[in-house]
Amino acid sequence: MVVTGLTPKNVEGVSLVEKTCFSTPWSLESFRNDLTNENAVYFCLEDGDKVIGYVGMWESFGEGNINNIAILPQYRRQGYAKLLLEHLISYGKEHNLTFLTLEVRESNEGARALYQKMGFSQVGVRKKYYERTEDAILMTLHF
Ligand SMILES: CC(C)(COP(=O)(O)OP(=O)(O)OC[C@H]1O[C@@H](n2cnc3c(N)ncnc32)[C@H](O)[C@@H]1OP(=O)(O)O)[C@@H](O)C(=O)NCCC(=O)NCCS
């Protein structure tokens, strides 16, 4: 397993992970836009030529907003998301970010457990944020 950034070579693999893991995935075009977005920070996990997971964040004004994290189903519960978040947290510390923040579906217990394990705390709720139906839980890790 190798951890890399987002590159023209792995961007389609990242998009494939996204399509496999989410019902309303980001488009390939959105990921391509991030190739030239100097505020975008990605850590991607590659098993040979295959992208098996990624985490993506936008950095602005010293804050890191995590857009998504996903691991292909057959590679889950092996510590890979934890590994990617460790890279992101190290990046945040090295770049003097104030905090990392994210939104997660209330029903996504696995992801919420992961973030909690990594030191994120619940700081708020956005009512009916997803499809005007499901609440988003806001979670933040302060440095
Ligand atoms: C959420 C997700 C990224 C976790 O990836 P993963 O590689 O399986 O997570 P890890 O193996 O690094 O898990 C680390 C810890 O997080 C917690 N955790 C992860 N998935 C969990 C689950 N499904 N249920 C309960 N706890 C979970 C556990 O504490 C786990 O440690 P343990 O395995 O020693 O108990 C993965 O399930 C996924 O891609 N889901 C679909 C996309 C998604 O929902 N992304 C989050 C959007 S906000």
mmCIF file of C-alpha atoms and ligand atoms in Angstrom:
data_model
loop_
_atom_site.group_PDB
_atom_site.id
_atom_site.type_symbol
_atom_site.label_atom_id
_atom_site.label_comp_id
_atom_site.label_asym_id
_atom_site.label_seq_id
_atom_site.Cartn_x
_atom_site.Cartn_y
_atom_site.Cartn_z
ATOM 1 C CA MET A 1 0.000 0.000 0.000
ATOM 2 C CA VAL A 2 1.279 3.433 -0.934
ATOM 3 C CA VAL A 3 -0.104 6.818 0.147
ATOM 4 C CA THR A 4 0.006 9.482 -2.584
ATOM 5 C CA GLY A 5 -1.635 12.792 -3.429
ATOM 6 C CA LEU A 6 -4.282 13.295 -6.126
ATOM 7 C CA THR A 7 -2.618 13.046 -9.538
ATOM 8 C CA PRO A 8 -3.714 12.893 -13.196
ATOM 9 C CA LYS A 9 -2.783 9.207 -13.034
ATOM 10 C CA ASN A 10 -4.963 8.217 -10.064
ATOM 11 C CA VAL A 11 -7.872 10.667 -10.444
ATOM 12 C CA GLU A 12 -10.077 8.144 -12.289
ATOM 13 C CA GLY A 13 -9.350 5.524 -9.624
ATOM 14 C CA VAL A 14 -10.351 7.998 -6.910
ATOM 15 C CA SER A 15 -13.572 8.743 -8.788
ATOM 16 C CA LEU A 16 -14.263 5.002 -9.048
ATOM 17 C CA VAL A 17 -13.883 4.606 -5.275
ATOM 18 C CA GLU A 18 -16.291 7.534 -4.843
ATOM 19 C CA LYS A 19 -18.862 5.991 -7.228
ATOM 20 C CA THR A 20 -18.585 2.637 -5.442
ATOM 21 C CA CYS A 21 -19.013 4.106 -1.962
ATOM 22 C CA PHE A 22 -21.643 6.868 -2.294
ATOM 23 C CA SER A 23 -25.192 6.998 -3.649
ATOM 24 C CA THR A 24 -24.723 10.621 -4.795
ATOM 25 C CA PRO A 25 -21.036 10.665 -5.751
ATOM 26 C CA TRP A 26 -18.913 13.613 -6.795
ATOM 27 C CA SER A 27 -18.331 13.591 -10.561
ATOM 28 C CA LEU A 28 -14.984 12.779 -12.144
ATOM 29 C CA GLU A 29 -14.963 16.409 -13.290
ATOM 30 C CA SER A 30 -15.106 17.620 -9.665
ATOM 31 C CA PHE A 31 -12.037 15.560 -8.816
ATOM 32 C CA ARG A 32 -10.285 16.795 -11.969
ATOM 33 C CA ASN A 33 -10.947 20.364 -10.851
ATOM 34 C CA ASP A 34 -9.201 19.609 -7.575
ATOM 35 C CA LEU A 35 -6.022 18.631 -9.483
ATOM 36 C CA THR A 36 -5.404 22.340 -10.033
ATOM 37 C CA ASN A 37 -7.019 23.627 -6.844
ATOM 38 C CA GLU A 38 -4.145 24.731 -4.646
ATOM 39 C CA ASN A 39 -6.433 24.595 -1.599
ATOM 40 C CA ALA A 40 -7.274 20.930 -2.141
ATOM 41 C CA VAL A 41 -5.387 18.351 -0.092
ATOM 42 C CA TYR A 42 -5.742 14.650 -0.846
ATOM 43 C CA PHE A 43 -4.266 11.452 0.491
ATOM 44 C CA CYS A 44 -4.955 8.435 -1.688
ATOM 45 C CA LEU A 45 -4.186 4.826 -0.924
ATOM 46 C CA GLU A 46 -2.985 2.636 -3.773
ATOM 47 C CA ASP A 47 -2.617 -1.135 -3.867
ATOM 48 C CA GLY A 48 -0.378 -1.478 -6.923
ATOM 49 C CA ASP A 49 -2.225 0.355 -9.713
ATOM 50 C CA LYS A 50 -5.556 0.231 -7.898
ATOM 51 C CA VAL A 51 -6.860 3.117 -5.798
ATOM 52 C CA ILE A 52 -8.572 1.576 -2.766
ATOM 53 C CA GLY A 53 -9.429 4.709 -0.800
ATOM 54 C CA TYR A 54 -8.935 8.407 -0.394
ATOM 55 C CA VAL A 55 -9.560 11.387 1.833
ATOM 56 C CA GLY A 56 -10.029 14.887 0.429
ATOM 57 C CA MET A 57 -10.048 18.270 2.134
ATOM 58 C CA TRP A 58 -10.219 21.927 1.189
ATOM 59 C CA GLU A 59 -8.044 24.255 3.168
ATOM 60 C CA SER A 60 -8.917 27.919 3.597
ATOM 61 C CA PHE A 61 -8.125 30.622 6.140
ATOM 62 C CA GLY A 62 -6.225 28.113 8.244
ATOM 63 C CA GLU A 63 -9.163 25.724 8.472
ATOM 64 C CA GLY A 64 -9.461 22.273 6.927
ATOM 65 C CA ASN A 65 -12.853 21.142 5.639
ATOM 66 C CA ILE A 66 -12.895 17.413 4.958
ATOM 67 C CA ASN A 67 -15.081 16.759 1.909
ATOM 68 C CA ASN A 68 -15.014 12.997 1.923
ATOM 69 C CA ILE A 69 -13.303 9.832 2.926
ATOM 70 C CA ALA A 70 -13.980 6.427 1.413
ATOM 71 C CA ILE A 71 -12.462 2.969 1.360
ATOM 72 C CA LEU A 72 -13.562 0.248 -1.084
ATOM 73 C CA PRO A 73 -15.841 -2.240 0.722
ATOM 74 C CA GLN A 74 -13.469 -5.207 0.486
ATOM 75 C CA TYR A 75 -10.692 -3.205 2.178
ATOM 76 C CA ARG A 76 -12.685 -1.930 5.157
ATOM 77 C CA ARG A 77 -11.973 -2.509 8.871
ATOM 78 C CA GLN A 78 -8.268 -2.902 8.246
ATOM 79 C CA GLY A 79 -7.277 0.522 9.532
ATOM 80 C CA TYR A 80 -6.953 2.226 6.142
ATOM 81 C CA ALA A 81 -9.311 5.145 6.835
ATOM 82 C CA LYS A 82 -7.526 5.659 10.138
ATOM 83 C CA LEU A 83 -4.223 5.718 8.261
ATOM 84 C CA LEU A 84 -5.495 8.356 5.809
ATOM 85 C CA LEU A 85 -6.860 10.513 8.626
ATOM 86 C CA GLU A 86 -3.536 10.243 10.440
ATOM 87 C CA HIS A 87 -1.880 11.688 7.333
ATOM 88 C CA LEU A 88 -4.441 14.491 7.213
ATOM 89 C CA ILE A 89 -4.026 15.280 10.916
ATOM 90 C CA SER A 90 -0.230 15.384 10.532
ATOM 91 C CA TYR A 91 -0.679 17.711 7.552
ATOM 92 C CA GLY A 92 -2.942 19.954 9.635
ATOM 93 C CA LYS A 93 -0.406 20.146 12.437
ATOM 94 C CA GLU A 94 2.504 20.805 10.079
ATOM 95 C CA HIS A 95 0.586 23.577 8.299
ATOM 96 C CA ASN A 96 -0.637 25.191 11.524
ATOM 97 C CA LEU A 97 -4.321 24.695 10.734
ATOM 98 C CA THR A 98 -6.689 25.769 13.521
ATOM 99 C CA PHE A 99 -8.999 22.779 13.106
ATOM 100 C CA LEU A 100 -10.325 20.079 10.795
ATOM 101 C CA THR A 101 -14.071 19.898 10.351
ATOM 102 C CA LEU A 102 -16.612 17.743 8.507
ATOM 103 C CA GLU A 103 -20.276 16.811 8.147
ATOM 104 C CA VAL A 104 -21.489 13.251 8.464
ATOM 105 C CA ARG A 105 -24.923 11.675 8.083
ATOM 106 C CA GLU A 106 -26.535 10.980 11.416
ATOM 107 C CA SER A 107 -27.163 7.369 10.304
ATOM 108 C CA ASN A 108 -23.501 6.787 9.354
ATOM 109 C CA GLU A 109 -22.494 5.156 12.619
ATOM 110 C CA GLY A 110 -19.300 3.622 11.212
ATOM 111 C CA ALA A 111 -17.926 6.958 10.016
ATOM 112 C CA ARG A 112 -18.979 8.705 13.239
ATOM 113 C CA ALA A 113 -17.176 6.032 15.279
ATOM 114 C CA LEU A 114 -14.092 6.467 13.099
ATOM 115 C CA TYR A 115 -14.011 10.259 13.547
ATOM 116 C CA GLN A 116 -14.585 9.971 17.270
ATOM 117 C CA LYS A 117 -11.732 7.487 17.539
ATOM 118 C CA MET A 118 -9.502 9.980 15.714
ATOM 119 C CA GLY A 119 -10.288 12.747 18.223
ATOM 120 C CA PHE A 120 -13.141 14.594 16.499
ATOM 121 C CA SER A 121 -15.980 15.892 18.685
ATOM 122 C CA GLN A 122 -19.573 16.630 17.777
ATOM 123 C CA VAL A 123 -20.000 20.411 17.676
ATOM 124 C CA GLY A 124 -23.389 20.846 16.046
ATOM 125 C CA VAL A 125 -26.197 19.556 13.878
ATOM 126 C CA ARG A 126 -27.489 20.778 10.500
ATOM 127 C CA LYS A 127 -31.147 19.832 10.402
ATOM 128 C CA LYS A 128 -32.366 17.957 7.319
ATOM 129 C CA TYR A 129 -29.112 18.717 5.491
ATOM 130 C CA TYR A 130 -29.114 15.596 3.301
ATOM 131 C CA GLU A 131 -31.898 15.402 0.709
ATOM 132 C CA ARG A 132 -33.862 17.711 3.045
ATOM 133 C CA THR A 133 -34.474 14.646 5.178
ATOM 134 C CA GLU A 134 -31.468 13.518 7.203
ATOM 135 C CA ASP A 135 -29.534 15.595 9.732
ATOM 136 C CA ALA A 136 -25.818 16.259 9.312
ATOM 137 C CA ILE A 137 -23.647 15.957 12.405
ATOM 138 C CA LEU A 138 -20.819 18.511 12.471
ATOM 139 C CA MET A 139 -17.592 17.182 13.915
ATOM 140 C CA THR A 140 -14.356 19.068 14.559
ATOM 141 C CA LEU A 141 -10.823 18.306 15.631
ATOM 142 C CA HIS A 142 -9.052 21.331 17.128
ATOM 143 C CA PHE A 143 -5.261 21.439 17.127
HETATM 144 C C1 LIG B 1 -16.264 5.053 6.985
HETATM 145 C C2 LIG B 1 -15.121 4.322 6.253
HETATM 146 C C3 LIG B 1 -14.300 5.350 5.474
HETATM 147 C C4 LIG B 1 -14.239 3.605 7.289
HETATM 148 O O1 LIG B 1 -13.147 3.012 6.599
HETATM 149 P P1 LIG B 1 -12.304 1.785 7.206
HETATM 150 O O2 LIG B 1 -11.026 1.697 6.477
HETATM 151 O O3 LIG B 1 -13.172 0.576 7.247
HETATM 152 O O4 LIG B 1 -12.061 2.282 8.716
HETATM 153 P P2 LIG B 1 -10.883 1.765 9.659
HETATM 154 O O5 LIG B 1 -10.638 0.320 9.425
HETATM 155 O O6 LIG B 1 -9.716 2.677 9.541
HETATM 156 O O7 LIG B 1 -11.582 1.952 11.082
HETATM 157 C C5 LIG B 1 -10.927 2.568 12.176
HETATM 158 C C6 LIG B 1 -11.893 2.580 13.350
HETATM 159 O O8 LIG B 1 -13.075 3.332 13.046
HETATM 160 C C7 LIG B 1 -14.229 2.680 13.600
HETATM 161 N N1 LIG B 1 -15.066 2.138 12.521
HETATM 162 C C8 LIG B 1 -14.785 2.131 11.201
HETATM 163 N N2 LIG B 1 -15.832 1.589 10.504
HETATM 164 C C9 LIG B 1 -16.752 1.232 11.417
HETATM 165 C C10 LIG B 1 -18.034 0.609 11.337
HETATM 166 N N3 LIG B 1 -18.568 0.251 10.151
HETATM 167 N N4 LIG B 1 -18.723 0.387 12.489
HETATM 168 C C11 LIG B 1 -18.218 0.756 13.675
HETATM 169 N N5 LIG B 1 -16.999 1.337 13.837
HETATM 170 C C12 LIG B 1 -16.271 1.579 12.719
HETATM 171 C C13 LIG B 1 -13.696 1.562 14.463
HETATM 172 O O9 LIG B 1 -13.413 2.108 15.756
HETATM 173 C C14 LIG B 1 -12.414 1.209 13.730
HETATM 174 O O10 LIG B 1 -11.476 0.552 14.550
HETATM 175 P P3 LIG B 1 -11.570 -1.057 14.726
HETATM 176 O O11 LIG B 1 -11.730 -1.667 13.360
HETATM 177 O O12 LIG B 1 -10.263 -1.389 15.397
HETATM 178 O O13 LIG B 1 -12.771 -1.297 15.595
HETATM 179 C C15 LIG B 1 -15.702 3.240 5.282
HETATM 180 O O14 LIG B 1 -16.623 2.442 5.979
HETATM 181 C C16 LIG B 1 -16.390 3.812 4.056
HETATM 182 O O15 LIG B 1 -15.751 4.063 3.027
HETATM 183 N N6 LIG B 1 -17.708 4.005 4.137
HETATM 184 C C17 LIG B 1 -18.472 4.532 2.994
HETATM 185 C C18 LIG B 1 -18.166 5.978 2.736
HETATM 186 C C19 LIG B 1 -18.494 6.844 3.933
HETATM 187 O O16 LIG B 1 -19.517 6.685 4.582
HETATM 188 N N7 LIG B 1 -17.593 7.819 4.209
HETATM 189 C C20 LIG B 1 -17.770 8.764 5.290
HETATM 190 C C21 LIG B 1 -18.537 9.924 4.811
HETATM 191 S S1 LIG B 1 -18.687 11.169 6.080
#
